[in-house]
Short mmCIF file of C-alpha atoms in Angstrom, two decimals:
data_model
loop_
_atom_site.label_atom_id
_atom_site.label_comp_id
_atom_site.label_asym_id
_atom_site.label_seq_id
_atom_site.Cartn_x
_atom_site.Cartn_y
_atom_site.Cartn_z
CA MET A 203 -47.82 -0.85 6.89
CA ARG A 204 -47.19 -2.31 10.22
CA LYS A 205 -51.45 0.20 11.46
CA SER A 206 -54.29 1.70 9.71
CA CYS A 207 -52.89 5.73 8.58
CA THR A 208 -54.53 8.28 7.26
CA VAL A 209 -53.13 9.71 4.58
CA ARG A 210 -53.62 12.91 2.65
CA PHE A 211 -52.36 12.99 -1.45
CA GLU A 212 -51.59 16.47 -3.39
CA ASN A 213 -50.08 15.32 -6.54
CA VAL A 214 -47.25 18.04 -6.21
CA SER A 215 -44.94 16.73 -8.62
CA LEU A 216 -47.37 16.10 -11.49
CA PHE A 217 -49.12 20.33 -10.98
CA VAL A 218 -45.11 21.08 -11.34
CA ALA A 219 -44.56 19.43 -14.56
CA ASP A 220 -48.20 21.10 -15.95
CA GLN A 221 -47.04 24.04 -14.07
CA MET A 222 -43.12 23.53 -15.72
CA SER A 223 -45.14 22.80 -19.33
CA ALA A 224 -48.54 25.07 -19.72
CA SER A 225 -46.27 28.32 -20.70
CA PRO A 226 -42.76 30.37 -21.66
CA ASP A 227 -42.37 31.13 -17.97
CA GLY A 228 -43.17 27.97 -16.40
CA ASN A 229 -39.80 27.63 -15.09
CA ASP A 230 -39.22 30.70 -13.95
CA PRO A 231 -39.76 30.04 -10.04
CA ALA A 232 -41.82 32.88 -8.85
CA VAL A 233 -44.05 32.05 -11.28
CA ILE A 234 -44.05 28.30 -9.59
CA ARG A 235 -44.72 29.33 -6.02
CA LYS A 236 -47.34 31.61 -6.67
CA HIS A 237 -48.48 28.80 -8.77
CA LEU A 238 -48.25 26.15 -5.31
CA GLU A 239 -49.12 29.15 -3.01
CA ASP A 240 -52.46 28.90 -5.10
CA TYR A 241 -52.47 24.76 -4.92
CA LEU A 242 -51.24 24.40 -1.78
CA GLY A 243 -54.30 26.52 -0.13
CA GLY A 244 -56.20 24.12 1.00
CA PHE A 245 -54.40 22.92 4.10
CA ARG A 246 -56.72 23.23 8.45
CA SER A 247 -54.76 25.87 10.58
CA HIS A 248 -54.89 22.94 12.97
CA GLU A 249 -53.64 20.04 10.67
CA LYS A 250 -50.48 18.26 10.91
CA PHE A 251 -48.65 15.50 10.32
CA ASP A 252 -46.52 12.53 10.93
CA VAL A 253 -44.12 11.79 8.22
CA VAL A 254 -44.35 14.32 4.43
CA LEU A 255 -43.41 12.45 1.28
CA ALA A 256 -41.44 14.23 -1.23
CA TRP A 257 -40.59 11.97 -3.87
CA ASP A 258 -38.23 13.34 -6.32
CA LEU A 259 -40.19 16.99 -6.17
CA PHE A 260 -36.24 18.73 -4.79
CA ASN A 261 -34.78 17.39 -8.09
CA PHE A 262 -36.90 19.84 -10.31
CA LEU A 263 -36.99 22.94 -7.74
CA ASP A 264 -34.64 25.66 -7.56
CA LEU A 265 -33.67 25.57 -3.69
CA ASP A 266 -34.52 29.34 -3.33
CA THR A 267 -38.27 26.94 -3.72
CA ILE A 268 -37.09 23.82 -1.67
CA SER A 269 -36.49 26.19 0.99
CA TRP A 270 -40.17 28.45 -0.09
CA LEU A 271 -41.53 25.35 -0.04
CA MET A 272 -40.52 23.45 3.32
CA GLY A 273 -40.50 26.59 5.43
CA LYS A 274 -44.32 26.83 4.71
CA LEU A 275 -45.57 23.40 4.96
CA GLY A 276 -43.63 22.62 8.62
CA GLN A 277 -45.89 24.48 10.71
CA TYR A 278 -48.47 21.86 9.31
CA CYS A 279 -45.54 19.77 10.89
CA HIS A 280 -44.64 18.12 15.44
CA ASP A 281 -42.08 18.63 15.76
CA GLN A 282 -39.82 15.21 15.93
CA SER A 283 -41.77 14.89 12.55
CA LEU A 284 -40.22 13.01 9.66
CA LEU A 285 -39.35 14.31 6.08
CA HIS A 286 -38.22 11.14 3.32
CA SER A 287 -37.18 12.53 0.06
CA VAL A 288 -35.69 10.63 -2.48
CA ARG A 289 -32.36 12.74 -4.48
CA TYR A 290 -30.67 11.77 -8.02
CA THR A 291 -27.31 11.51 -7.84
CA ALA A 292 -26.52 10.17 -11.95
CA LYS A 293 -28.97 11.68 -14.53
CA LEU A 294 -31.92 13.65 -14.06
CA PRO A 295 -34.87 12.08 -15.19
CA LEU A 296 -36.55 14.97 -17.31
CA THR A 297 -40.13 13.75 -15.42
CA PRO A 298 -40.40 13.75 -12.04
CA VAL A 299 -41.73 9.68 -11.62
CA GLN A 300 -43.94 8.13 -10.08
CA PHE A 301 -44.15 5.80 -6.68
CA GLN A 302 -46.27 3.04 -5.58
CA ILE A 303 -45.77 1.64 -2.00
CA VAL A 304 -45.61 -1.76 -2.16
CA ASN A 305 -45.15 -3.07 1.57
CA GLU A 306 -43.59 -0.89 4.29
CA ASN A 307 -40.05 -1.67 2.99
CA GLU A 308 -40.92 -1.72 -1.17
CA VAL A 309 -41.14 0.73 -3.53
CA LYS A 310 -41.81 0.36 -7.41
CA PHE A 311 -40.65 2.40 -9.20
CA LEU A 312 -43.06 3.54 -12.13
CA SER A 313 -43.23 5.58 -14.81
CA GLY A 314 -43.35 9.43 -14.99
CA GLY A 315 -45.68 11.63 -17.55
CA GLN A 316 -45.50 14.76 -19.14
CA VAL A 317 -41.64 15.91 -19.89
CA LEU A 318 -39.99 17.81 -17.68
CA ARG A 319 -36.81 19.53 -17.39
CA GLY A 320 -35.51 19.48 -14.17
CA TYR A 321 -32.57 21.15 -12.71
CA GLU A 322 -28.58 20.14 -12.05
CA TYR A 323 -29.85 17.91 -9.09
CA HIS A 324 -29.02 19.01 -5.67
CA SER A 325 -26.22 18.01 -3.09
CA LEU A 326 -27.10 16.54 -0.21
CA PRO A 327 -25.32 19.67 2.12
CA ASP A 328 -27.30 22.58 -0.30
CA LEU A 329 -30.65 20.15 0.63
CA VAL A 330 -29.73 20.30 4.37
CA CYS A 331 -28.70 23.82 3.62
CA ASN A 332 -32.11 24.94 2.69
CA LEU A 333 -35.11 23.23 4.41
CA PRO A 334 -35.17 25.09 7.12
CA PHE A 335 -35.83 22.83 10.50
CA TYR A 336 -35.27 20.06 8.90
CA HIS A 337 -32.14 18.09 10.26
CA LEU A 338 -30.94 15.06 8.47
CA ASP A 339 -31.53 12.28 10.43
CA THR A 340 -30.28 9.52 7.62
CA SER A 341 -29.24 8.62 4.32
CA PHE A 342 -29.76 6.04 2.77
CA ASN A 343 -27.53 5.47 -1.52
CA LEU A 344 -25.74 2.51 -2.89
CA GLN A 345 -27.26 -0.17 0.12
CA THR A 346 -28.22 -3.92 -0.71
CA GLY A 347 -31.11 -3.56 -3.46
CA MET A 348 -31.62 -0.17 -3.67
CA PRO A 349 -31.31 1.61 -8.30
CA LYS A 350 -27.53 2.75 -8.13
CA GLY A 351 -27.62 6.33 -9.18
CA VAL A 352 -31.04 7.01 -6.82
CA GLY A 353 -30.30 8.43 -2.90
CA GLU A 354 -33.33 8.45 -0.03
CA ASP A 355 -32.91 10.94 2.89
CA VAL A 356 -35.02 11.15 5.48
CA PHE A 357 -35.08 14.55 8.01
CA ARG A 358 -36.79 15.50 10.99
CA PHE A 359 -37.95 18.60 11.74
CA LEU A 360 -36.80 19.56 14.11
CA PRO A 361 -37.57 23.67 15.26
CA SER A 362 -35.74 24.77 18.00
CA LYS A 363 -32.65 23.45 17.52
CA LYS A 364 -30.13 24.69 14.62
CA ASN A 365 -29.94 23.70 11.65
CA VAL A 366 -26.36 21.38 11.07
CA LEU A 367 -25.25 18.49 8.77
CA ARG A 368 -25.47 14.89 10.86
CA HIS A 369 -25.12 12.14 8.70
CA SER A 370 -24.00 8.41 8.94
CA ALA A 371 -22.29 8.00 6.14
CA LYS A 372 -23.90 4.61 5.35
CA MET A 373 -21.16 1.43 3.44
CA GLU A 374 -20.80 1.12 -0.25
CA LEU A 375 -22.80 -1.66 -0.88
CA PRO A 376 -23.57 -4.40 -4.09
CA SER A 377 -26.71 -2.49 -6.22
CA VAL A 378 -29.34 -3.40 -8.81
CA SER A 379 -29.16 -1.21 -12.18
CA ALA A 380 -30.34 1.37 -13.49
CA GLN A 381 -31.77 0.04 -16.23
CA SER A 382 -34.56 -2.00 -14.13
CA LEU A 383 -36.05 0.97 -12.42
CA PRO A 384 -39.45 1.89 -14.42
CA GLY A 385 -42.32 -1.42 -13.10
CA THR A 386 -40.37 -3.12 -10.75
CA GLU A 387 -39.76 -2.88 -7.42
CA HIS A 388 -36.93 -1.82 -4.85
CA ARG A 389 -35.63 -2.31 -1.42
CA SER A 390 -36.41 1.22 0.36
CA TYR A 391 -34.26 1.69 3.80
CA ALA A 392 -36.09 5.11 4.49
CA LEU A 393 -39.81 3.55 4.36
CA GLU A 394 -38.53 1.15 6.46
CA SER A 395 -37.12 4.02 8.94
CA MET A 396 -40.02 5.58 8.72
CA CYS A 397 -42.41 3.16 9.11
CA ASP A 398 -41.09 2.12 12.73
CA TYR A 399 -41.58 5.69 13.87
CA LEU A 400 -44.68 5.64 13.39
CA THR A 401 -45.43 2.61 15.33
CA ASN A 402 -45.30 4.68 17.96
CA ILE A 403 -47.29 6.95 17.18
CA GLU A 404 -51.59 6.92 17.30
CA SER A 405 -53.16 7.83 14.60
CA PRO A 406 -50.28 8.80 12.60
CA ARG A 407 -50.81 10.69 8.74
CA ILE A 408 -48.45 11.57 6.19
CA LEU A 409 -48.62 13.89 3.70
CA ASP A 410 -48.36 12.73 0.18
CA LEU A 411 -46.89 15.27 -1.73
#
């Protein structure tokens, strides 16, 4: 990235995978929320983040849990903070994928970890309706250099405004094959837009879920 950032890593995706595979009731949303409540209990009340990276976590949670989680994390966001998520629009991986930022416009998709059965993928309107105070800023899908079947969404935290679907349609351009996804680098337009946003912030802080 173009400037130094403080990043807090939480590894929530791997934590959720562990919980869902550890016991028979691990797929119960109420159980997941209880474990997440305990797991995410270490935030300081004054702690605020400029960007939240959810990666593909939302693909493995039900909509009520997504709404609960982001409602909880909203208290740690500034007005105008950005939320990034990866949305699968074709096959849903069995495991949350690990992501590595290569530079300010490229992300490497690494192999997932333990076996996890995800929910049916969530549509963008469903996500918007279940992200309290987060407004869709931009959605990227089938852009040049992006893997087929993988979209990226950027939401903006605006707690004072009513949540409405604001989406600028993107032109569908040729994309790389999904078979090349693991271990290879791909263009991330969402990462570019977030880096642009962070250049205007002094001492930016990122929450990596």
